[in-house]
CSV table of C-alpha atoms in Angstrom, one decimal:
chain,number,residue,atom,x,y,z
B,1,UNK,CA,3.8,-33.4,-4.2
B,2,UNK,CA,2.0,-29.8,-3.4
B,3,UNK,CA,2.9,-28.1,-0.3
B,4,UNK,CA,1.7,-24.7,-0.3
B,5,UNK,CA,-1.0,-23.6,-1.9
B,6,UNK,CA,-1.7,-19.5,-3.1
B,7,UNK,CA,-5.4,-18.0,-3.2
B,8,UNK,CA,-5.1,-14.5,-5.1
B,9,UNK,CA,-7.6,-11.9,-3.1
B,10,UNK,CA,-10.1,-10.1,-5.2
B,11,UNK,CA,-12.7,-11.7,-6.9
B,12,UNK,CA,-11.0,-15.5,-5.8
B,13,UNK,CA,-12.0,-15.5,-2.5
B,14,UNK,CA,-14.5,-12.2,-1.9
B,15,UNK,CA,-16.0,-9.7,-4.9
B,16,UNK,CA,-13.6,-6.7,-6.1
B,17,UNK,CA,-14.1,-6.1,-9.9
B,18,UNK,CA,-17.9,-5.6,-9.8
B,19,UNK,CA,-17.7,-2.7,-8.3
B,20,UNK,CA,-14.7,-1.5,-9.9
B,21,UNK,CA,-17.2,-2.1,-12.5
B,22,UNK,CA,-20.4,0.1,-10.8
B,23,UNK,CA,-17.6,2.8,-9.4
B,24,UNK,CA,-17.1,3.0,-13.4
B,25,UNK,CA,-20.8,3.3,-14.7
B,26,UNK,CA,-21.1,5.7,-12.3
B,27,UNK,CA,-18.2,8.1,-13.6
B,28,UNK,CA,-19.3,7.6,-16.6
B,29,UNK,CA,-22.5,9.0,-15.9
B,30,UNK,CA,-20.7,12.7,-14.5
B,31,UNK,CA,-19.4,12.1,-18.0
B,32,UNK,CA,-21.9,12.5,-19.7
B,33,UNK,CA,-23.3,15.7,-18.8
B,34,UNK,CA,-20.1,17.1,-20.8
B,35,UNK,CA,-19.3,14.7,-23.4
B,36,UNK,CA,-20.4,13.3,-26.4
B,37,UNK,CA,-20.2,9.5,-25.0
B,38,UNK,CA,-21.0,8.6,-28.4
B,39,UNK,CA,-17.7,9.3,-29.8
B,40,UNK,CA,-15.2,10.8,-26.6
B,41,UNK,CA,-13.7,6.6,-25.6
B,42,UNK,CA,-14.2,7.4,-22.8
B,43,UNK,CA,-13.2,3.6,-21.2
B,44,UNK,CA,-10.1,4.0,-23.2
B,45,UNK,CA,-8.8,6.3,-22.6
B,46,UNK,CA,-9.3,6.0,-18.5
B,47,UNK,CA,-8.1,3.0,-19.3
B,48,UNK,CA,-5.1,5.1,-20.6
B,49,UNK,CA,-4.9,7.4,-18.2
B,50,UNK,CA,-4.6,4.8,-15.6
B,51,UNK,CA,-1.7,2.6,-17.5
B,52,UNK,CA,0.0,5.9,-17.1
B,53,UNK,CA,-0.5,6.8,-13.6
B,54,UNK,CA,0.3,2.7,-12.9
B,55,UNK,CA,4.2,3.6,-12.0
B,56,UNK,CA,3.5,6.2,-9.6
B,57,UNK,CA,-0.1,5.2,-8.0
B,58,UNK,CA,0.9,1.3,-8.2
B,59,UNK,CA,-2.6,-0.8,-8.3
B,60,UNK,CA,-6.2,0.2,-5.8
B,61,UNK,CA,-8.9,2.2,-5.4
B,62,UNK,CA,-7.2,5.4,-4.8
B,63,UNK,CA,-4.7,5.6,-7.7
B,64,UNK,CA,-8.3,4.7,-9.6
B,65,UNK,CA,-9.8,7.9,-8.4
B,66,UNK,CA,-7.4,10.1,-9.1
B,67,UNK,CA,-6.6,8.7,-12.6
B,68,UNK,CA,-9.7,9.2,-12.8
B,69,UNK,CA,-9.9,12.7,-11.8
B,70,UNK,CA,-7.1,12.9,-14.4
B,71,UNK,CA,-9.3,11.8,-17.3
B,72,UNK,CA,-12.2,13.7,-16.6
B,73,UNK,CA,-10.3,17.5,-16.4
B,74,UNK,CA,-8.7,16.3,-19.7
B,75,UNK,CA,-11.1,14.4,-21.2
B,76,UNK,CA,-13.5,17.8,-20.3
B,77,UNK,CA,-11.0,19.8,-21.3
B,78,UNK,CA,-11.6,21.5,-17.6
B,79,UNK,CA,-15.1,22.5,-18.6
B,80,UNK,CA,-16.0,19.9,-15.4
B,81,UNK,CA,-17.2,21.4,-12.1
B,82,UNK,CA,-16.0,20.8,-8.9
B,83,UNK,CA,-19.2,19.5,-7.6
B,84,UNK,CA,-18.4,16.7,-10.2
B,85,UNK,CA,-15.0,16.1,-9.1
B,86,UNK,CA,-16.3,15.6,-6.3
B,87,UNK,CA,-18.6,13.3,-7.2
B,88,UNK,CA,-15.4,11.2,-8.5
B,89,UNK,CA,-13.7,11.7,-5.0
B,90,UNK,CA,-16.8,9.7,-3.3
B,91,UNK,CA,-16.8,7.4,-6.2
B,92,UNK,CA,-13.3,6.4,-4.5
B,93,UNK,CA,-14.3,6.7,-1.0
B,94,UNK,CA,-17.4,4.0,-2.2
B,95,UNK,CA,-14.6,1.6,-3.4
B,96,UNK,CA,-12.7,1.7,-0.5
B,97,UNK,CA,-15.9,1.2,1.5
B,98,UNK,CA,-17.9,-1.9,0.5
B,99,UNK,CA,-18.4,-4.6,2.2
B,100,UNK,CA,-16.6,-7.7,1.7
B,101,UNK,CA,-18.9,-10.4,0.1
B,102,UNK,CA,-17.1,-14.3,0.1
B,103,UNK,CA,-17.1,-15.9,-2.8
B,104,UNK,CA,-19.9,-19.1,-2.6
B,105,UNK,CA,-18.9,-22.2,-1.9
B,106,UNK,CA,-15.1,-20.3,-1.5
B,107,UNK,CA,-14.9,-20.7,2.6
B,108,UNK,CA,-15.8,-24.3,2.1
B,109,UNK,CA,-12.4,-24.3,-0.3
B,110,UNK,CA,-9.8,-23.0,1.4
B,111,UNK,CA,-10.8,-25.4,5.0
B,112,UNK,CA,-10.4,-28.4,2.7
B,113,UNK,CA,-7.4,-26.9,1.0
B,114,UNK,CA,-5.3,-26.2,4.4
B,115,UNK,CA,-6.7,-30.1,6.2
B,116,UNK,CA,-4.2,-31.3,3.8
B,117,UNK,CA,-1.4,-28.1,2.5
B,118,UNK,CA,-0.4,-25.1,4.0
B,119,UNK,CA,-2.4,-22.5,2.4
B,120,UNK,CA,-1.4,-18.9,1.5
B,121,UNK,CA,-3.2,-15.7,0.4
B,122,UNK,CA,-1.4,-14.1,-1.5
B,123,UNK,CA,-3.4,-10.9,-2.8
B,124,UNK,CA,-2.2,-6.9,-4.9
B,125,UNK,CA,-2.8,-3.7,-5.0
B,126,UNK,CA,-3.4,-0.6,-2.4
B,127,UNK,CA,-1.4,-2.4,1.4
B,128,UNK,CA,-4.3,-0.3,3.8
B,129,UNK,CA,-7.1,-1.5,1.6
B,130,UNK,CA,-6.6,-4.7,1.2
B,131,UNK,CA,-5.5,-5.4,5.7
B,132,UNK,CA,-8.9,-3.8,5.6
B,133,UNK,CA,-10.4,-6.8,3.7
B,134,UNK,CA,-8.5,-10.0,4.8
B,135,UNK,CA,-9.6,-8.5,8.4
B,136,UNK,CA,-13.4,-8.9,7.3
B,137,UNK,CA,-13.6,-11.6,5.3
B,138,UNK,CA,-13.7,-13.5,8.4
B,139,UNK,CA,-10.4,-16.4,6.5
B,140,UNK,CA,-8.0,-14.5,7.5
B,141,UNK,CA,-7.0,-17.1,10.6
B,142,UNK,CA,-6.7,-20.2,7.7
B,143,UNK,CA,-3.7,-18.4,6.0
B,144,UNK,CA,0.3,-19.5,7.4
B,145,UNK,CA,1.1,-16.4,5.9
B,146,UNK,CA,-0.9,-13.3,4.2
B,147,UNK,CA,1.5,-11.5,1.6
B,148,UNK,CA,-0.1,-8.1,0.3
B,149,UNK,CA,2.1,-7.1,-3.2
B,150,UNK,CA,2.0,-4.2,-5.5
B,151,UNK,CA,2.6,-6.0,-8.3
B,152,UNK,CA,2.4,-10.0,-8.6
B,153,UNK,CA,6.0,-10.8,-10.3
B,154,UNK,CA,8.3,-13.4,-10.2
B,155,UNK,CA,10.5,-11.4,-7.8
B,156,UNK,CA,6.9,-11.8,-5.5
B,157,UNK,CA,6.1,-15.3,-6.1
B,158,UNK,CA,9.9,-15.9,-5.3
B,159,UNK,CA,9.9,-14.2,-2.3
B,160,UNK,CA,7.0,-15.9,-1.2
B,161,UNK,CA,8.4,-19.2,-2.0
B,162,UNK,CA,11.9,-18.6,0.5
B,163,UNK,CA,9.5,-17.2,3.2
B,164,UNK,CA,7.8,-20.0,3.0
B,165,UNK,CA,10.8,-22.4,2.2
B,166,UNK,CA,9.2,-24.6,-0.7
B,167,UNK,CA,10.5,-24.5,-4.4
B,168,UNK,CA,8.0,-23.1,-7.4
B,169,UNK,CA,7.5,-26.7,-8.6
B,170,UNK,CA,5.7,-27.6,-4.9
B,171,UNK,CA,3.3,-24.5,-5.2
B,172,UNK,CA,0.3,-24.0,-7.0
B,173,UNK,CA,-1.6,-21.2,-6.9
B,174,UNK,CA,-5.6,-20.2,-7.6
B,175,UNK,CA,-7.0,-16.7,-9.0
B,176,UNK,CA,-9.0,-14.9,-11.5
B,177,UNK,CA,-6.1,-13.5,-14.1
B,178,UNK,CA,-3.8,-16.0,-15.5
B,179,UNK,CA,-1.8,-12.4,-15.9
B,180,UNK,CA,-1.0,-12.0,-12.5
B,181,UNK,CA,-1.6,-15.1,-10.8
B,182,UNK,CA,-1.3,-17.9,-13.6
B,183,UNK,CA,1.3,-16.7,-16.2
B,184,UNK,CA,4.8,-15.7,-13.7
B,185,UNK,CA,3.9,-19.0,-12.1
B,186,UNK,CA,3.6,-21.6,-14.5
B,187,UNK,CA,6.7,-19.6,-15.7
B,188,UNK,CA,8.8,-19.8,-12.8
B,189,UNK,CA,8.8,-23.6,-13.0
B,190,UNK,CA,4.6,-23.4,-11.1
B,191,UNK,CA,0.8,-24.7,-11.0
B,192,UNK,CA,-2.2,-23.3,-11.3
B,193,UNK,CA,-5.9,-23.3,-10.6
B,194,UNK,CA,-7.4,-21.0,-12.9
B,195,UNK,CA,-10.3,-19.6,-11.9
B,196,UNK,CA,-12.1,-16.6,-14.2
B,197,UNK,CA,-14.4,-14.0,-12.1
B,198,UNK,CA,-17.3,-12.7,-14.3
B,199,UNK,CA,-15.5,-10.0,-15.6
B,200,UNK,CA,-12.3,-8.9,-16.3
B,201,UNK,CA,-10.5,-5.2,-15.6
B,202,UNK,CA,-9.1,-4.6,-18.9
B,203,UNK,CA,-5.6,-4.4,-18.1
B,204,UNK,CA,-5.7,-7.4,-15.7
B,205,UNK,CA,-7.2,-9.3,-19.3
B,206,UNK,CA,-4.2,-8.7,-21.4
B,207,UNK,CA,-2.2,-11.3,-21.3
B,208,UNK,CA,-0.9,-13.0,-24.0
B,209,UNK,CA,-0.8,-17.1,-21.6
B,210,UNK,CA,-2.8,-18.8,-23.0
B,211,UNK,CA,-4.4,-21.4,-20.0
B,212,UNK,CA,-5.0,-24.5,-21.8
B,213,UNK,CA,-1.4,-26.0,-20.4
B,214,UNK,CA,-0.8,-29.3,-18.8
B,215,UNK,CA,0.1,-27.0,-15.3
B,216,UNK,CA,-2.3,-24.9,-15.5
B,217,UNK,CA,-6.3,-26.5,-14.2
B,218,UNK,CA,-9.3,-24.5,-15.0
B,219,UNK,CA,-12.3,-24.7,-12.7
B,220,UNK,CA,-16.1,-22.8,-12.8
B,221,UNK,CA,-16.2,-22.6,-9.6
B,222,UNK,CA,-14.6,-23.2,-6.2
B,223,UNK,CA,-16.1,-26.3,-5.8
B,224,UNK,CA,-13.9,-27.0,-8.2
B,225,UNK,CA,-10.5,-26.3,-6.7
B,226,UNK,CA,-9.6,-29.7,-4.3
B,227,UNK,CA,-10.2,-31.8,-7.4
B,228,UNK,CA,-8.4,-30.0,-9.5
B,229,UNK,CA,-5.6,-29.6,-6.4
B,230,UNK,CA,-5.7,-33.6,-6.7
B,231,UNK,CA,-5.3,-33.5,-10.5
B,232,UNK,CA,-2.2,-31.0,-10.6
B,233,UNK,CA,-0.9,-33.6,-7.5
B,234,UNK,CA,-0.5,-36.1,-9.0
B,235,UNK,CA,0.5,-34.4,-12.5
B,236,UNK,CA,4.0,-32.6,-10.2
B,237,UNK,CA,4.3,-36.3,-8.3
H,1,UNK,CA,21.1,-8.5,25.1
H,2,UNK,CA,20.2,-6.0,22.4
H,3,UNK,CA,19.4,-9.0,19.1
H,4,UNK,CA,17.7,-6.9,16.6
H,5,UNK,CA,17.8,-3.0,15.2
H,6,UNK,CA,14.9,-1.4,13.3
H,7,UNK,CA,15.3,1.7,11.3
H,8,UNK,CA,12.1,3.6,9.9
H,9,UNK,CA,12.4,5.2,6.2
H,10,UNK,CA,10.7,8.0,6.2
H,11,UNK,CA,12.7,11.3,7.7
H,12,UNK,CA,15.3,8.7,9.8
H,13,UNK,CA,17.0,7.0,6.5
H,14,UNK,CA,15.7,9.2,3.2
H,15,UNK,CA,14.1,13.0,3.6
H,16,UNK,CA,10.1,12.6,3.2
H,17,UNK,CA,8.5,15.6,5.3
H,18,UNK,CA,10.0,18.4,3.6
H,19,UNK,CA,7.9,17.2,0.2
H,20,UNK,CA,5.4,17.1,2.3
H,21,UNK,CA,5.6,20.8,3.7
H,22,UNK,CA,6.2,22.1,0.2
H,23,UNK,CA,3.3,20.0,-1.7
H,24,UNK,CA,1.7,22.2,1.5
H,25,UNK,CA,2.8,25.4,0.5
H,26,UNK,CA,2.3,24.7,-3.2
H,27,UNK,CA,-1.6,23.9,-2.2
H,28,UNK,CA,-1.9,27.3,-0.2
H,29,UNK,CA,-1.0,28.9,-3.3
H,30,UNK,CA,-3.3,27.9,-5.0
H,31,UNK,CA,-6.0,28.2,-2.8
H,32,UNK,CA,-5.3,32.1,-2.4
H,33,UNK,CA,-6.8,32.9,-5.1
H,34,UNK,CA,-10.2,31.9,-3.7
H,35,UNK,CA,-10.0,32.4,0.0
H,36,UNK,CA,-8.5,34.9,2.3
H,37,UNK,CA,-6.5,32.7,3.9
H,38,UNK,CA,-6.0,35.3,6.7
H,39,UNK,CA,-8.9,33.7,8.3
H,40,UNK,CA,-9.8,30.6,7.0
H,41,UNK,CA,-7.2,28.3,9.1
H,42,UNK,CA,-5.6,26.5,5.8
H,43,UNK,CA,-3.2,24.3,7.8
H,44,UNK,CA,-6.4,22.6,10.6
H,45,UNK,CA,-8.9,22.5,8.3
H,46,UNK,CA,-6.5,20.3,5.6
H,47,UNK,CA,-5.3,18.6,8.1
H,48,UNK,CA,-8.9,17.8,9.8
H,49,UNK,CA,-10.3,16.5,6.0
H,50,UNK,CA,-7.2,14.1,6.3
H,51,UNK,CA,-7.3,12.3,9.5
H,52,UNK,CA,-11.2,11.8,8.8
H,53,UNK,CA,-10.2,10.5,5.9
H,54,UNK,CA,-7.6,8.0,7.3
H,55,UNK,CA,-9.8,5.4,8.1
H,56,UNK,CA,-9.9,5.0,4.6
H,57,UNK,CA,-7.0,6.0,3.2
H,58,UNK,CA,-4.8,4.9,5.3
H,59,UNK,CA,-1.2,6.7,5.2
H,60,UNK,CA,0.7,8.6,2.0
H,61,UNK,CA,0.6,9.8,-0.6
H,62,UNK,CA,-2.5,9.0,-2.9
H,63,UNK,CA,-4.5,9.8,0.3
H,64,UNK,CA,-2.7,12.6,0.9
H,65,UNK,CA,-3.9,14.4,-2.5
H,66,UNK,CA,-6.9,12.5,-2.2
H,67,UNK,CA,-7.7,14.9,1.2
H,68,UNK,CA,-6.0,17.5,-0.3
H,69,UNK,CA,-8.6,17.7,-3.5
H,70,UNK,CA,-11.6,17.5,-1.2
H,71,UNK,CA,-10.2,20.1,1.1
H,72,UNK,CA,-10.2,22.5,-1.6
H,73,UNK,CA,-13.3,22.1,-3.6
H,74,UNK,CA,-15.3,22.1,0.4
H,75,UNK,CA,-13.2,25.6,1.3
H,76,UNK,CA,-13.5,27.2,-2.0
H,77,UNK,CA,-17.6,26.1,-1.7
H,78,UNK,CA,-16.6,24.0,-5.3
H,79,UNK,CA,-15.9,27.9,-6.9
H,80,UNK,CA,-12.4,26.1,-7.2
H,81,UNK,CA,-11.3,25.7,-11.0
H,82,UNK,CA,-10.7,22.0,-12.7
H,83,UNK,CA,-7.3,23.1,-14.3
H,84,UNK,CA,-6.7,24.0,-9.9
H,85,UNK,CA,-7.9,20.9,-9.1
H,86,UNK,CA,-5.3,19.4,-11.7
H,87,UNK,CA,-2.2,21.4,-10.1
H,88,UNK,CA,-3.3,19.6,-7.1
H,89,UNK,CA,-2.8,16.6,-8.7
H,90,UNK,CA,0.2,17.5,-10.1
H,91,UNK,CA,1.7,18.0,-6.8
H,92,UNK,CA,0.9,14.4,-5.5
H,93,UNK,CA,2.4,13.1,-8.3
H,94,UNK,CA,5.4,15.0,-7.7
H,95,UNK,CA,5.5,13.7,-3.5
H,96,UNK,CA,5.2,10.2,-5.4
H,97,UNK,CA,8.3,11.1,-7.6
H,98,UNK,CA,10.5,12.7,-5.7
H,99,UNK,CA,14.2,11.9,-5.5
H,100,UNK,CA,15.6,9.1,-2.7
H,101,UNK,CA,17.8,11.4,-0.8
H,102,UNK,CA,19.4,9.9,2.1
H,103,UNK,CA,19.7,11.9,5.5
H,104,UNK,CA,24.1,12.2,5.7
H,105,UNK,CA,25.6,9.2,7.4
H,106,UNK,CA,23.4,7.2,7.7
H,107,UNK,CA,24.7,5.1,5.4
H,108,UNK,CA,27.8,4.0,8.2
H,109,UNK,CA,25.6,4.3,10.8
H,110,UNK,CA,23.0,1.6,9.2
H,111,UNK,CA,26.2,-0.8,7.9
H,112,UNK,CA,28.0,-0.5,11.2
H,113,UNK,CA,25.2,-1.7,13.3
H,114,UNK,CA,24.4,-4.2,10.8
H,115,UNK,CA,28.6,-5.9,11.7
H,116,UNK,CA,26.9,-6.5,15.3
H,117,UNK,CA,22.9,-6.9,14.5
H,118,UNK,CA,20.7,-7.6,12.5
H,119,UNK,CA,18.5,-4.7,10.9
H,120,UNK,CA,14.9,-4.8,9.6
H,121,UNK,CA,13.4,-1.9,8.0
H,122,UNK,CA,10.0,-1.5,9.3
H,123,UNK,CA,8.3,1.9,6.9
H,124,UNK,CA,5.0,2.9,7.2
H,125,UNK,CA,2.8,4.1,4.6
H,126,UNK,CA,1.8,3.7,1.1
H,127,UNK,CA,2.9,-0.4,-0.3
H,128,UNK,CA,3.8,1.0,-4.2
H,129,UNK,CA,5.5,4.8,-3.0
H,130,UNK,CA,7.4,2.8,-0.5
H,131,UNK,CA,8.8,-0.2,-2.4
H,132,UNK,CA,10.2,2.5,-4.9
H,133,UNK,CA,12.1,4.6,-2.0
H,134,UNK,CA,13.0,0.9,-0.7
H,135,UNK,CA,14.6,-0.3,-4.1
H,136,UNK,CA,16.2,3.2,-4.7
H,137,UNK,CA,17.9,4.2,-1.3
H,138,UNK,CA,20.7,1.8,-2.3
H,139,UNK,CA,20.5,0.4,1.6
H,140,UNK,CA,17.7,-2.5,0.7
H,141,UNK,CA,21.3,-5.0,0.9
H,142,UNK,CA,22.0,-4.8,4.6
H,143,UNK,CA,18.8,-5.5,6.0
H,144,UNK,CA,18.0,-8.7,6.8
H,145,UNK,CA,14.0,-7.6,6.6
H,146,UNK,CA,12.3,-5.3,5.2
H,147,UNK,CA,8.7,-4.2,6.3
H,148,UNK,CA,6.2,-1.9,4.8
H,149,UNK,CA,3.1,-1.8,7.1
H,150,UNK,CA,0.3,0.1,7.7
H,151,UNK,CA,0.5,1.6,10.9
H,152,UNK,CA,3.3,1.4,13.3
H,153,UNK,CA,1.4,-0.3,16.1
H,154,UNK,CA,1.5,-3.2,18.8
H,155,UNK,CA,0.4,-5.3,16.7
H,156,UNK,CA,2.7,-4.6,13.6
H,157,UNK,CA,5.5,-5.2,15.9
H,158,UNK,CA,4.5,-7.5,17.2
H,159,UNK,CA,4.2,-9.8,13.7
H,160,UNK,CA,8.5,-8.9,13.1
H,161,UNK,CA,9.6,-9.6,16.3
H,162,UNK,CA,7.2,-13.2,15.3
H,163,UNK,CA,9.3,-13.5,11.6
H,164,UNK,CA,12.6,-12.6,13.6
H,165,UNK,CA,12.2,-14.6,15.9
H,166,UNK,CA,13.0,-12.3,19.0
H,167,UNK,CA,11.3,-10.4,22.2
H,168,UNK,CA,10.4,-7.0,23.1
H,169,UNK,CA,13.5,-6.8,24.9
H,170,UNK,CA,15.9,-7.3,22.6
H,171,UNK,CA,14.6,-4.9,19.9
H,172,UNK,CA,15.5,-1.2,19.6
H,173,UNK,CA,13.8,0.8,17.0
H,174,UNK,CA,15.5,4.1,15.8
H,175,UNK,CA,13.6,6.5,13.8
H,176,UNK,CA,12.6,10.4,14.5
H,177,UNK,CA,8.5,10.0,15.3
H,178,UNK,CA,7.8,9.3,18.9
H,179,UNK,CA,4.0,8.0,18.5
H,180,UNK,CA,5.2,5.6,15.4
H,181,UNK,CA,8.5,4.5,16.6
H,182,UNK,CA,9.1,4.7,20.0
H,183,UNK,CA,6.6,4.8,21.9
H,184,UNK,CA,4.7,1.5,21.0
H,185,UNK,CA,7.7,-0.6,21.0
H,186,UNK,CA,9.1,1.5,24.5
H,187,UNK,CA,5.2,0.5,25.7
H,188,UNK,CA,6.0,-3.6,24.5
H,189,UNK,CA,9.4,-3.7,26.7
H,190,UNK,CA,11.5,-2.8,23.8
H,191,UNK,CA,13.9,0.2,23.4
H,192,UNK,CA,14.1,2.8,21.3
H,193,UNK,CA,16.5,5.4,19.7
H,194,UNK,CA,14.9,9.1,19.0
H,195,UNK,CA,16.1,11.2,15.5
H,196,UNK,CA,13.8,13.7,15.6
H,197,UNK,CA,13.7,15.2,12.3
H,198,UNK,CA,13.4,19.3,12.2
H,199,UNK,CA,9.6,18.7,10.5
H,200,UNK,CA,6.9,16.7,11.8
H,201,UNK,CA,4.3,16.1,10.3
H,202,UNK,CA,1.3,17.7,12.7
H,203,UNK,CA,-0.5,14.1,12.9
H,204,UNK,CA,2.2,12.6,13.9
H,205,UNK,CA,3.7,14.9,16.2
H,206,UNK,CA,-0.2,14.3,18.5
H,207,UNK,CA,1.2,12.2,20.8
H,208,UNK,CA,1.8,12.6,25.1
H,209,UNK,CA,4.7,10.4,24.4
H,210,UNK,CA,7.4,11.5,26.8
H,211,UNK,CA,11.2,10.7,25.2
H,212,UNK,CA,12.4,11.1,29.2
H,213,UNK,CA,12.3,7.3,29.2
H,214,UNK,CA,15.7,5.0,30.9
H,215,UNK,CA,14.5,2.9,27.3
H,216,UNK,CA,15.3,5.9,25.1
H,217,UNK,CA,18.4,7.4,23.9
H,218,UNK,CA,17.4,10.8,22.0
H,219,UNK,CA,20.6,11.6,18.6
H,220,UNK,CA,20.9,14.6,17.3
H,221,UNK,CA,22.2,12.6,14.1
H,222,UNK,CA,22.5,9.7,12.5
H,223,UNK,CA,25.9,9.5,14.0
H,224,UNK,CA,25.1,9.2,17.1
H,225,UNK,CA,23.1,6.0,16.5
H,226,UNK,CA,25.7,3.4,17.4
H,227,UNK,CA,27.2,5.1,20.8
H,228,UNK,CA,23.2,5.2,21.6
H,229,UNK,CA,23.1,1.7,20.5
H,230,UNK,CA,25.9,0.7,23.1
H,231,UNK,CA,23.9,2.5,26.0
H,232,UNK,CA,21.6,0.4,25.6
H,233,UNK,CA,22.9,-2.7,25.0
H,234,UNK,CA,24.1,-1.9,27.8
H,235,UNK,CA,21.2,-1.5,29.7
H,236,UNK,CA,19.7,-4.8,28.7
H,237,UNK,CA,22.5,-6.6,29.6
């Protein structure tokens, strides 16, 4: 039987990736003043810089901003003006201060799940920014625990299982990322409710995990979560 | 009786502020090419930028780097070159990748305390960077819990007390910052072992808390911690 249900934060409880994609659009408009975008492979180069820096910066908007600055300097061969680099810093600040907007129906879904299971919020990224989002989301009282982790890997999930005194087989994770929310949990013997978001960061989309496992149910929107949980609960029993 | 002993990370277990001060020195050398340092109040202006950005960035080297970039652009009125801004990004990367060096004697002190008390590591700042430091410090097995928090305020300490099922009066915090390690704990009814580090960030030094409380013992080095703890244990009994 399922004991504990984990919810991802970004793009599962609240909108997030759209702000990052808007930031990418702004970045592109600034760089267009310096380079011909048709043969620059701008997004590939930015993604390569972000990936190279992940081992130093971790996830989150501050690391993204530093990678954007570095990529802009490299791509323009140092021709970019300080004023335009300042604009890139402002892009990052905008991402850090965007309003927290819940996905439609997610509050009702978390409340419904919480009537029968312990629920935990497991979110990845910058501690300070994630705490601010948790504080503003208005859902934090529903959660038994709130875990902000730097990477959603087996080690991080194992820590949650230990804190909550459950085994992997008693745990369902709800999230929009196959790579971070679903694959490691299923690999450990747990269960997943995969709720894709309409946009996904290229790094997060990079997984060979297939959602067709019998341990995963895919839903289109929050109103499918309770039904999916019942299905998994029956399979786990 | 004391049940739980908390240790700060930066400048209590391992050296940290020296790397930030070296970064400030590099920053100054770069800015000296653009402005007359004798009448620029460089450090005041950088500190003002950092403080203004704390509410968006939180603590840590990534936020410091973004603030340095912003301050450099503002102080030079956008005259600074992209190449020099790239150098400032490298300064930040150096801070993020510095080796973790323990303070002399701290391992023995933590080991000695851990024979009679539960010990927890309570460190502030960037989650990803702090995790890397904790992983490399070689002491993590000694700690009952490791708590990385975005701010060391009463709320954060209360969370630790709840996790560890102790009251404030049963807790001693060991650290180099009166503002973050000692003042909030003493205010809540706990105890402090204040071990000043030879350099302190101006923001951290900004406190009107006086260490002369009977709930605080000051030590000069890690080899004084066990004795100080015995004193506080006697006072708490």
